Coordinates of C-alpha atoms in Angstrom, one line a residue:
Chain B
N1440 CA 127.3 75.5 106.3
A1441 CA 129.5 78.5 105.4
G1442 CA 127.7 81.3 103.7
V1443 CA 126.0 84.6 103.9
T1444 CA 123.1 85.0 106.4
Q1445 CA 120.6 87.8 106.1
T1446 CA 118.0 88.8 108.7
P1447 CA 115.1 89.3 108.6
K1448 CA 113.8 87.3 105.7
F1449 CA 110.5 89.3 105.5
Q1450 CA 109.6 92.8 106.8
V1451 CA 106.7 95.2 106.4
L1452 CA 107.3 98.8 107.3
K1453 CA 105.1 101.9 107.4
T1454 CA 106.3 104.9 105.5
G1455 CA 108.7 106.9 107.6
Q1456 CA 109.7 104.0 109.8
S1457 CA 113.4 103.0 110.1
M1458 CA 115.0 99.6 110.2
T1459 CA 118.3 97.9 109.7
L1460 CA 118.9 94.9 107.5
Q1461 CA 121.6 92.6 108.9
C1462 CA 124.1 90.6 107.0
A1463 CA 126.9 88.3 108.2
Q1464 CA 129.3 86.0 106.4
D1465 CA 131.6 83.3 107.9
M1466 CA 133.9 82.8 105.0
N1467 CA 136.5 85.4 106.1
H1468 CA 135.8 87.5 103.0
N1469 CA 137.1 91.0 102.8
S1470 CA 134.4 92.5 100.5
M1471 CA 130.7 92.8 101.1
Y1472 CA 127.9 94.3 99.1
W1473 CA 124.2 95.3 99.3
Y1474 CA 122.0 94.9 96.2
R1475 CA 118.3 95.5 95.6
Q1476 CA 116.2 93.8 93.1
D1477 CA 112.9 95.1 91.8
P1478 CA 110.4 93.0 89.7
G1479 CA 111.6 92.2 86.2
M1480 CA 114.9 93.9 86.8
G1481 CA 118.4 92.8 87.5
L1482 CA 120.2 93.5 90.7
R1483 CA 121.4 97.1 91.4
L1484 CA 124.2 97.9 93.8
I1485 CA 123.4 100.1 96.7
Y1486 CA 126.6 100.2 98.8
Y1487 CA 129.7 98.1 99.1
S1488 CA 132.6 97.6 101.5
A1489 CA 135.9 96.6 99.9
S1490 CA 137.4 95.9 103.2
E1491 CA 136.7 96.3 106.9
G1492 CA 136.5 100.0 107.8
T1493 CA 135.6 101.2 104.3
T1494 CA 132.3 101.7 102.5
D1495 CA 131.5 103.2 99.1
K1496 CA 128.3 104.2 97.3
G1497 CA 127.0 102.0 94.5
E1498 CA 124.5 102.8 91.8
V1499 CA 121.4 103.6 94.0
P1500 CA 122.6 104.8 97.4
N1501 CA 120.0 107.4 98.1
G1502 CA 117.9 106.7 101.2
Y1503 CA 120.3 104.2 102.6
N1504 CA 123.2 104.1 105.0
V1505 CA 125.6 101.2 105.7
S1506 CA 127.9 100.1 108.5
R1507 CA 130.8 97.6 108.2
L1508 CA 130.7 96.6 111.9
N1509 CA 133.6 94.2 111.6
K1510 CA 134.9 91.8 108.9
R1511 CA 131.9 89.5 109.3
E1512 CA 129.0 92.0 109.4
F1513 CA 127.7 94.6 107.0
S1514 CA 124.4 96.2 107.8
L1515 CA 122.0 98.3 105.7
R1516 CA 119.9 101.0 107.3
L1517 CA 116.8 102.7 106.0
E1518 CA 116.3 105.9 108.1
S1519 CA 112.9 106.9 106.8
A1520 CA 111.4 104.1 104.6
A1521 CA 109.5 105.1 101.5
P1522 CA 107.3 102.9 99.2
S1523 CA 109.9 103.2 96.5
Q1524 CA 112.2 101.1 98.7
T1525 CA 109.9 98.1 98.5
S1526 CA 112.2 95.5 97.0
V1527 CA 114.1 92.4 97.7
Y1528 CA 117.5 93.1 99.2
F1529 CA 120.5 90.8 98.7
C1530 CA 123.8 90.9 100.6
A1531 CA 126.9 89.3 99.1
S1532 CA 130.5 88.8 100.0
R1533 CA 133.6 88.0 98.1
D1534 CA 137.3 87.3 98.7
Q1535 CA 139.2 90.3 97.5
G1536 CA 142.3 88.5 96.3
I1537 CA 142.9 89.4 92.7
V1538 CA 144.9 86.4 91.9
R1539 CA 142.4 83.9 93.2
N1540 CA 139.5 85.9 91.9
Y1541 CA 136.8 83.9 93.5
G1542 CA 133.1 84.3 92.8
Y1543 CA 130.6 86.0 94.9
T1544 CA 128.4 84.4 97.5
F1545 CA 124.9 85.8 97.9
G1546 CA 122.5 85.6 100.8
S1547 CA 118.9 84.4 100.4
G1548 CA 117.4 87.9 100.5
T1549 CA 115.2 90.1 102.6
R1550 CA 111.8 90.9 101.2
L1551 CA 110.8 94.4 102.3
T1552 CA 107.5 96.0 101.7
V1553 CA 106.9 99.7 102.6
V1554 CA 103.2 100.7 102.9
Chain L
D685 CA 132.5 97.8 83.1
A686 CA 131.6 96.5 79.7
K687 CA 127.9 96.2 78.7
T688 CA 126.5 92.8 77.9
T689 CA 123.7 91.8 75.6
Q690 CA 121.7 88.5 76.2
P691 CA 118.6 87.1 74.6
T692 CA 115.5 87.8 76.8
S693 CA 114.5 84.1 76.9
M694 CA 115.4 80.7 75.7
D695 CA 113.9 77.2 75.9
C696 CA 115.6 73.9 76.2
A697 CA 114.4 70.2 76.4
E698 CA 115.4 68.3 79.5
G699 CA 118.5 66.3 78.9
R700 CA 119.7 68.4 76.0
A701 CA 122.5 70.9 76.1
A702 CA 121.5 74.5 76.8
N703 CA 123.7 77.1 75.1
L704 CA 123.3 80.6 76.4
P705 CA 125.0 83.3 74.3
C706 CA 126.3 86.7 75.6
N707 CA 127.7 89.6 73.6
H708 CA 130.3 91.9 75.3
S709 CA 131.9 93.6 72.3
T710 CA 133.3 96.5 74.4
I711 CA 135.1 94.2 76.9
S712 CA 138.6 95.4 77.8
G713 CA 141.7 93.3 78.3
N714 CA 141.5 93.0 82.1
E715 CA 137.8 92.3 82.4
Y716 CA 136.5 88.8 83.3
V717 CA 133.3 87.2 82.1
Y718 CA 131.1 85.9 84.9
W719 CA 128.0 83.8 84.8
Y720 CA 125.4 83.7 87.6
R721 CA 122.0 82.3 87.7
Q722 CA 119.0 83.1 89.9
I723 CA 116.4 80.6 90.6
H724 CA 113.0 82.1 91.5
S725 CA 113.1 84.2 94.7
Q726 CA 116.6 82.9 95.7
G727 CA 119.9 84.8 95.7
P728 CA 122.1 84.7 92.6
Q729 CA 124.3 81.6 92.4
Y730 CA 127.8 81.8 90.9
I731 CA 128.3 79.4 88.0
I732 CA 131.6 80.0 86.3
H733 CA 134.0 82.8 85.2
G734 CA 136.8 83.2 82.7
L735 CA 139.2 85.7 81.2
K736 CA 140.2 84.3 77.8
N737 CA 140.5 80.6 77.9
N738 CA 137.6 78.2 77.9
E739 CA 136.6 77.0 81.4
T740 CA 134.8 74.0 82.7
N741 CA 133.6 73.0 86.1
E742 CA 131.0 70.7 87.6
M743 CA 128.2 72.9 86.7
A744 CA 128.9 74.2 83.2
S745 CA 131.4 75.2 80.5
L746 CA 132.3 78.6 79.3
I747 CA 133.4 79.2 75.8
I748 CA 135.0 82.6 75.1
T749 CA 135.7 83.7 71.5
E750 CA 139.2 84.5 70.5
D751 CA 138.5 88.2 70.2
R752 CA 136.6 88.0 73.6
K753 CA 133.7 89.9 72.2
S754 CA 131.2 87.1 73.0
S755 CA 130.9 84.0 75.1
T756 CA 128.6 81.0 75.5
L757 CA 127.6 79.3 78.7
I758 CA 126.9 75.6 78.1
L759 CA 124.8 73.4 80.5
P760 CA 125.6 70.0 79.0
H761 CA 122.6 68.1 80.2
A762 CA 119.9 70.5 81.3
T763 CA 117.4 69.5 84.0
L764 CA 114.2 71.1 85.2
R765 CA 116.1 72.5 88.1
D766 CA 118.2 74.5 85.7
T767 CA 115.2 76.7 84.9
A768 CA 116.3 80.2 86.1
V769 CA 117.4 83.6 85.0
Y770 CA 121.0 83.5 83.8
Y771 CA 123.2 86.6 84.0
C772 CA 126.3 87.3 82.0
I773 CA 128.4 89.9 83.7
V774 CA 131.7 91.5 82.7
R775 CA 133.7 92.8 85.6
G776 CA 136.9 94.8 85.8
A777 CA 139.6 93.7 88.1
G778 CA 140.7 97.1 89.3
G779 CA 140.1 100.9 89.5
T780 CA 136.7 102.3 90.5
S781 CA 134.9 99.2 89.2
Y782 CA 136.9 96.9 91.4
G783 CA 134.8 94.1 92.8
K784 CA 131.4 95.3 91.8
L785 CA 129.0 93.3 89.7
T786 CA 126.7 95.0 87.3
F787 CA 123.6 92.9 86.6
G788 CA 121.6 93.3 83.4
Q789 CA 118.2 91.8 82.6
G790 CA 119.6 88.3 82.0
T791 CA 118.2 85.4 80.0
I792 CA 115.2 83.4 81.3
L793 CA 116.0 79.8 80.6
T794 CA 113.0 77.4 80.7
V795 CA 113.8 73.7 80.6
H796 CA 110.8 71.6 79.4
P797 CA 110.2 67.9 80.2

């Protein structure tokens, strides 16, 4: 089925380790997003990519980097993980067409624990 | 993007209509109202969106007041599987807010047997 695929689904890191969260969509969407969700809170935007080749900071970008590898893939990298980055990470994509104004499609999430 | 206010929690009996309110008194003319829901531990799911006219799809109806300062999401026949956190989001169509969703705390809807 078409959608947004995130890998891995679960990960435990030690403080200071690095890792990359992968996200791929097969809906030919232009825009992709990374959000984090902490217990009892709504989602907060980390980074987004309005189109292939562009990336912009969201609300909470510190400690993260992103790469829009191609139209399908948008990865999120933690260079030196910290316990404060323990969270559930969601990737989303959206068709950028203003007229059509479609809704977003979210992945199933990556649950990251930093110890 | 305009700020939204939703009740923290609501209850609904199975089979009844669930009416979830949202206030967005600072909404501007080009901002859409989106509704998403998040079932425990899953990614948010798009439900419906609208600009100024009422909208209906297979999942729900969206009623937007004439002054656009508030809206109501209606689940016509709630089921136990509709228990989730419901987010009302107002999103601009252009400028620096283009394409970004700002999630608040949402409303926890609990559907009872």
